[in-house]
CSV table of C-alpha atoms in Angstrom, one decimal:
chain,number,residue,atom,x,y,z
B,1,MET,CA,-93.2,-82.7,62.0
B,2,GLY,CA,-91.3,-80.7,59.1
B,3,GLU,CA,-94.0,-80.2,57.1
B,4,GLU,CA,-94.3,-77.0,55.2
B,5,VAL,CA,-96.9,-74.5,56.6
B,6,THR,CA,-98.2,-71.3,56.1
B,7,LYS,CA,-99.6,-69.0,58.7
B,8,MET,CA,-100.9,-65.5,58.7
B,9,GLY,CA,-99.6,-63.1,60.2
B,10,GLU,CA,-100.0,-59.2,61.4
B,11,ASN,CA,-98.3,-58.4,58.1
B,12,GLY,CA,-99.6,-60.9,55.8
B,13,PRO,CA,-98.7,-64.7,55.4
B,14,LEU,CA,-95.7,-66.6,57.1
B,15,SER,CA,-94.1,-69.7,55.8
B,16,ALA,CA,-92.1,-71.4,58.2
B,17,LYS,CA,-91.3,-75.3,59.3
B,18,LEU,CA,-93.8,-76.7,62.0
B,19,GLN,CA,-91.4,-76.0,65.2
B,20,GLN,CA,-89.2,-78.8,66.0
B,21,PRO,CA,-88.7,-79.7,69.7
B,22,THR,CA,-85.4,-78.1,71.4
B,23,HIS,CA,-82.4,-80.3,70.9
B,24,PHE,CA,-80.6,-80.9,74.0
B,25,VAL,CA,-77.1,-82.6,73.5
B,26,LEU,CA,-75.5,-83.5,76.6
B,27,VAL,CA,-71.6,-84.5,76.9
B,28,HIS,CA,-70.5,-86.5,79.9
B,29,GLY,CA,-66.9,-86.1,82.2
B,30,ILE,CA,-63.9,-87.9,82.6
B,31,SER,CA,-65.1,-91.6,83.4
B,32,GLY,CA,-68.9,-91.0,82.6
B,33,GLY,CA,-70.7,-91.5,79.8
B,34,SER,CA,-74.0,-91.2,78.3
B,35,TRP,CA,-75.7,-93.4,81.1
B,36,CYS,CA,-74.8,-90.6,83.4
B,37,TRP,CA,-77.2,-88.8,82.3
B,38,TYR,CA,-80.6,-90.9,82.4
B,39,LYS,CA,-82.7,-89.1,84.9
B,40,ILE,CA,-81.8,-85.4,82.9
B,41,ARG,CA,-82.8,-87.4,79.7
B,42,CYS,CA,-86.0,-89.4,81.4
B,43,LEU,CA,-87.3,-85.9,82.0
B,44,MET,CA,-86.7,-84.0,79.0
B,45,GLU,CA,-88.1,-86.3,77.2
B,46,ASN,CA,-91.0,-86.5,78.9
B,47,SER,CA,-91.5,-82.9,78.6
B,48,GLY,CA,-91.3,-82.9,74.7
B,49,TYR,CA,-87.6,-82.2,74.6
B,50,ARG,CA,-85.4,-84.0,71.7
B,51,VAL,CA,-82.0,-85.7,73.6
B,52,SER,CA,-78.8,-86.6,72.6
B,53,CYS,CA,-76.0,-88.1,74.8
B,54,ILE,CA,-72.7,-88.7,73.6
B,55,ASP,CA,-70.1,-91.2,74.4
B,56,LEU,CA,-66.5,-89.9,73.7
B,57,LYS,CA,-63.8,-92.2,72.7
B,58,GLY,CA,-63.1,-94.7,75.3
B,59,ALA,CA,-66.0,-93.6,77.2
B,60,GLY,CA,-69.5,-95.4,77.7
B,61,ILE,CA,-70.0,-97.9,75.1
B,62,ASP,CA,-67.5,-96.6,73.1
B,63,PRO,CA,-65.5,-100.0,72.1
B,64,ALA,CA,-61.8,-98.1,72.4
B,65,ASP,CA,-59.1,-98.4,75.7
B,66,ALA,CA,-58.3,-94.9,77.4
B,67,ASP,CA,-55.0,-96.0,77.0
B,68,SER,CA,-55.3,-96.0,73.3
B,69,VAL,CA,-56.3,-92.8,73.1
B,70,HIS,CA,-53.9,-89.9,73.2
B,71,SER,CA,-55.3,-86.5,71.5
B,72,PHE,CA,-58.1,-84.4,72.7
B,73,ASP,CA,-59.3,-84.6,68.8
B,74,ASP,CA,-59.3,-87.9,68.9
B,75,TYR,CA,-61.5,-88.2,72.4
B,76,ASN,CA,-63.9,-85.6,71.5
B,77,LYS,CA,-64.3,-87.0,67.5
B,78,PRO,CA,-67.2,-88.6,68.7
B,79,LEU,CA,-69.1,-85.2,69.4
B,80,MET,CA,-67.5,-83.4,66.6
B,81,ASP,CA,-68.5,-86.1,64.0
B,82,PHE,CA,-72.2,-86.1,66.0
B,83,MET,CA,-72.1,-81.9,65.0
B,84,SER,CA,-70.8,-82.0,61.5
B,85,SER,CA,-73.7,-84.5,61.3
B,86,LEU,CA,-76.4,-81.9,62.0
B,87,PRO,CA,-78.2,-80.0,59.0
B,88,ASP,CA,-76.6,-76.7,58.5
B,89,ASN,CA,-80.3,-75.1,59.4
B,90,GLU,CA,-80.1,-76.9,63.1
B,91,LYS,CA,-79.3,-75.5,66.7
B,92,VAL,CA,-78.8,-77.4,69.7
B,93,ILE,CA,-77.9,-76.5,72.7
B,94,LEU,CA,-74.9,-78.4,73.9
B,95,VAL,CA,-74.3,-79.3,77.8
B,96,GLY,CA,-71.3,-80.2,79.0
B,97,HIS,CA,-70.7,-81.7,82.5
B,98,SER,CA,-66.9,-81.5,83.9
B,99,ALA,CA,-64.5,-82.2,81.7
B,100,GLY,CA,-67.3,-82.4,79.3
B,101,GLY,CA,-66.7,-78.5,79.3
B,102,LEU,CA,-63.2,-79.2,77.1
B,103,SER,CA,-65.5,-80.5,74.5
B,104,VAL,CA,-68.3,-78.4,74.3
B,105,THR,CA,-65.8,-75.3,73.8
B,106,GLN,CA,-64.0,-77.5,70.7
B,107,ALA,CA,-67.3,-77.8,69.3
B,108,THR,CA,-67.7,-74.2,70.0
B,109,HIS,CA,-65.0,-72.9,67.8
B,110,LYS,CA,-65.7,-75.1,64.9
B,111,PHE,CA,-69.8,-75.1,64.7
B,112,ALA,CA,-70.7,-71.8,66.3
B,113,LYS,CA,-73.4,-71.7,64.0
B,114,LYS,CA,-75.2,-74.9,64.8
B,115,ILE,CA,-75.4,-74.0,68.7
B,116,ARG,CA,-77.9,-72.1,70.2
B,117,LEU,CA,-76.6,-72.1,73.6
B,118,ALA,CA,-73.4,-73.4,75.3
B,119,VAL,CA,-74.2,-75.1,78.9
B,120,TYR,CA,-71.4,-75.8,81.1
B,121,LEU,CA,-72.2,-77.6,84.4
B,122,ALA,CA,-69.5,-77.9,87.1
B,123,ALA,CA,-67.3,-77.9,83.9
B,124,THR,CA,-64.3,-76.7,82.2
B,125,MET,CA,-64.8,-73.2,80.9
B,126,LEU,CA,-61.4,-71.8,79.4
B,127,LYS,CA,-61.9,-70.8,75.9
B,128,LEU,CA,-58.6,-71.9,74.7
B,129,GLY,CA,-58.1,-74.7,76.6
B,130,LEU,CA,-55.4,-76.2,78.5
B,131,TRP,CA,-52.3,-73.5,77.8
B,132,THR,CA,-51.0,-72.2,80.6
B,133,ASP,CA,-50.3,-73.1,84.6
B,134,GLU,CA,-53.5,-70.6,85.5
B,135,ASP,CA,-55.5,-72.7,83.2
B,136,ILE,CA,-54.6,-76.2,84.9
B,137,GLN,CA,-54.7,-74.1,88.2
B,138,ASP,CA,-58.5,-73.3,87.7
B,139,GLY,CA,-59.8,-76.1,85.0
B,140,VAL,CA,-58.4,-79.5,86.0
B,141,PRO,CA,-59.3,-81.3,89.6
B,142,ASP,CA,-56.7,-81.1,92.4
B,143,LEU,CA,-57.9,-83.9,94.6
B,144,SER,CA,-54.4,-84.5,96.3
B,145,SER,CA,-56.2,-83.5,99.4
B,146,PHE,CA,-58.4,-86.6,99.9
B,147,GLY,CA,-54.6,-88.9,99.4
B,148,ASP,CA,-54.0,-91.3,96.6
B,149,VAL,CA,-56.9,-91.4,94.9
B,150,TYR,CA,-56.2,-92.1,91.4
B,151,GLU,CA,-55.8,-95.5,89.3
B,152,LEU,CA,-53.4,-94.7,87.0
B,153,GLY,CA,-52.6,-96.5,83.1
B,154,PHE,CA,-49.7,-96.4,81.2
B,155,GLY,CA,-50.3,-97.2,78.0
B,156,LEU,CA,-46.7,-95.6,76.9
B,157,GLY,CA,-44.8,-97.8,79.3
B,158,PRO,CA,-44.0,-96.9,82.9
B,159,ASP,CA,-41.7,-94.5,82.2
B,160,GLN,CA,-43.7,-92.3,80.4
B,161,PRO,CA,-46.6,-90.0,81.2
B,162,PRO,CA,-49.9,-91.9,82.5
B,163,THR,CA,-52.5,-92.1,79.8
B,164,SER,CA,-55.4,-92.9,82.0
B,165,ALA,CA,-56.8,-92.8,85.5
B,166,ILE,CA,-59.8,-93.4,87.4
B,167,VAL,CA,-60.8,-92.5,91.0
B,168,LYS,CA,-60.7,-95.1,93.3
B,169,LYS,CA,-64.2,-96.9,94.3
B,170,GLU,CA,-63.0,-96.6,97.7
B,171,PHE,CA,-63.1,-92.6,97.0
B,172,GLN,CA,-65.5,-92.1,94.5
B,173,ARG,CA,-68.4,-91.8,97.0
B,174,LYS,CA,-66.6,-89.2,99.4
B,175,ILE,CA,-65.4,-87.2,96.4
B,176,ILE,CA,-68.0,-86.9,93.5
B,177,TYR,CA,-71.1,-88.0,94.7
B,178,GLN,CA,-71.4,-87.4,98.3
B,179,LEU,CA,-75.0,-85.9,98.3
B,180,SER,CA,-76.5,-88.1,95.7
B,181,PRO,CA,-78.4,-91.1,96.3
B,182,GLN,CA,-76.4,-94.4,97.2
B,183,GLU,CA,-78.0,-96.0,94.3
B,184,ASP,CA,-76.5,-93.6,92.1
B,185,SER,CA,-73.1,-94.0,93.6
B,186,THR,CA,-73.5,-97.7,93.4
B,187,LEU,CA,-74.2,-97.5,89.7
B,188,ALA,CA,-71.7,-95.1,88.7
B,189,ALA,CA,-69.2,-97.3,90.5
B,190,MET,CA,-70.1,-100.2,88.4
B,191,LEU,CA,-69.7,-98.0,84.9
B,192,SER,CA,-67.6,-95.7,85.4
B,193,ARG,CA,-64.3,-96.0,83.3
B,194,PRO,CA,-60.9,-94.5,82.8
B,195,GLY,CA,-60.4,-91.5,81.7
B,196,PRO,CA,-57.8,-90.4,79.2
B,197,ILE,CA,-56.2,-87.9,80.8
B,198,LEU,CA,-53.1,-87.7,78.4
B,199,ALA,CA,-55.6,-87.1,75.4
B,200,LEU,CA,-57.9,-84.4,78.3
B,201,ARG,CA,-54.3,-82.3,79.0
B,202,SER,CA,-53.8,-81.7,75.3
B,203,ALA,CA,-57.1,-79.7,75.0
B,204,ARG,CA,-55.5,-76.4,73.3
B,205,PHE,CA,-57.5,-74.6,71.3
B,206,LYS,CA,-56.7,-71.9,68.3
B,207,GLU,CA,-59.2,-68.9,68.0
B,208,GLU,CA,-59.6,-68.8,64.2
B,209,ASN,CA,-62.5,-66.5,64.3
B,210,ASP,CA,-64.8,-64.9,66.8
B,211,ASP,CA,-67.4,-67.1,66.2
B,212,ILE,CA,-67.3,-68.4,69.6
B,213,ASP,CA,-67.8,-65.3,71.6
B,214,LYS,CA,-71.7,-64.8,69.7
B,215,VAL,CA,-72.6,-68.1,71.1
B,216,MET,CA,-74.6,-67.0,74.3
B,217,ARG,CA,-73.2,-69.4,77.6
B,218,VAL,CA,-74.4,-70.2,81.2
B,219,TYR,CA,-72.7,-71.9,83.6
B,220,ILE,CA,-74.2,-73.9,86.7
B,221,LYS,CA,-72.3,-73.7,89.5
B,222,THR,CA,-72.5,-76.5,91.8
B,223,THR,CA,-72.0,-75.1,95.5
B,224,HIS,CA,-70.8,-78.6,97.5
B,225,ASP,CA,-68.4,-79.4,94.5
B,226,HIS,CA,-65.3,-81.6,95.7
B,227,VAL,CA,-64.1,-82.3,92.5
B,228,VAL,CA,-64.2,-78.9,90.4
B,229,LYS,CA,-64.0,-77.1,93.6
B,230,PRO,CA,-66.1,-73.6,93.8
B,231,HIS,CA,-63.5,-71.1,93.7
B,232,GLN,CA,-62.4,-72.7,90.5
B,233,GLN,CA,-65.4,-72.6,88.9
B,234,GLU,CA,-65.3,-68.8,90.3
B,235,ALA,CA,-62.3,-68.0,88.7
B,236,MET,CA,-63.4,-69.6,84.9
B,237,ILE,CA,-66.6,-67.3,85.4
B,238,LYS,CA,-64.7,-64.0,86.1
B,239,ARG,CA,-62.0,-65.0,82.9
B,240,TRP,CA,-64.5,-65.4,80.6
B,241,PRO,CA,-67.9,-64.1,81.6
B,242,PRO,CA,-70.9,-66.1,80.3
B,243,SER,CA,-74.2,-64.4,79.9
B,244,GLU,CA,-75.7,-65.9,83.0
B,245,VAL,CA,-74.4,-67.5,86.3
B,246,TYR,CA,-76.9,-70.2,87.9
B,247,ALA,CA,-76.1,-72.3,91.2
B,248,LEU,CA,-77.1,-75.6,92.5
B,249,ASP,CA,-76.7,-76.5,96.4
B,250,SER,CA,-74.9,-79.8,95.0
B,251,ASP,CA,-71.8,-82.4,94.8
B,252,HIS,CA,-70.2,-82.6,91.6
B,253,SER,CA,-73.1,-84.9,90.0
B,254,PRO,CA,-76.3,-82.7,90.3
B,255,LEU,CA,-77.1,-85.0,87.4
B,256,PHE,CA,-77.7,-87.6,90.2
B,257,SER,CA,-78.0,-85.4,93.1
B,258,THR,CA,-80.5,-82.6,92.2
B,259,PRO,CA,-82.6,-83.9,88.6
B,260,PHE,CA,-85.4,-81.7,89.0
B,261,LEU,CA,-83.6,-78.7,89.8
B,262,LEU,CA,-80.9,-79.1,87.3
B,263,PHE,CA,-83.5,-80.3,85.0
B,264,GLY,CA,-85.8,-76.3,85.4
B,265,LEU,CA,-82.3,-74.6,85.0
B,266,LEU,CA,-81.9,-76.0,81.5
B,267,ILE,CA,-85.1,-75.5,80.4
B,268,LYS,CA,-84.7,-72.1,82.0
B,269,ALA,CA,-81.7,-71.0,79.9
B,270,ALA,CA,-83.1,-72.8,77.5
B,271,ALA,CA,-86.0,-70.5,77.4
B,272,SER,CA,-83.6,-67.0,77.9
B,273,VAL,CA,-82.7,-68.0,73.8
B,274,GLY,CA,-86.4,-68.4,72.6
B,275,CYS,CA,-86.2,-72.1,73.1
B,276,HIS,CA,-89.2,-73.9,74.4
């Protein structure tokens, strides 16, 4: 793969690299990790696509403690380092789930020329991140109707704002995975880690140029979502309209509950920008 070839076209010889497989870069949400994508990764790789799954700082098998991660730049550094390491001529499809949408947006601000398509899956899609009360209302989950659901960490001391949070195990299936197989919600309960909420709340971006608007975006709605609720998804879509909107009849984790349908939509989205 990658060798120089010459083909004959209608107007004479065409010199091009042998086509590389479409490269998907998958970014998890809070408390998740690259493990969340195991079903989608399997489907994609078995179909010949290239897949990279990122563990953000303090997530998955990254050794950092969430209570020590206090800035969004620090939290998102693994994705930004990955994007920086890509060859200048490579373009990827970035997919962010849930809070992973903030990670995708920051990467798109800086690496627009390396991104063929940005996909927001039940994700926070705010062009400049979390600056205003409206941003927080639209883009941050409000689980208060379920009661006292969070286990909080106070890495800066008990009199300071919490630095990490995780949904208590007894609430996880009811809120996040209510339509997912029992095996997957059990796996998630075993592997989920506290997420650095102080860092996530500091996700604010500045628009230095208009490159981000040159990147095609797709939003995939999740119609039975208790985390990023349908009215929040609709509000973000209305404020920053993407090129396409798809919908899945799923809970907040279609990676578990509707993997085949999700895979189909991701491939459809890739085809819309000329990837096969």
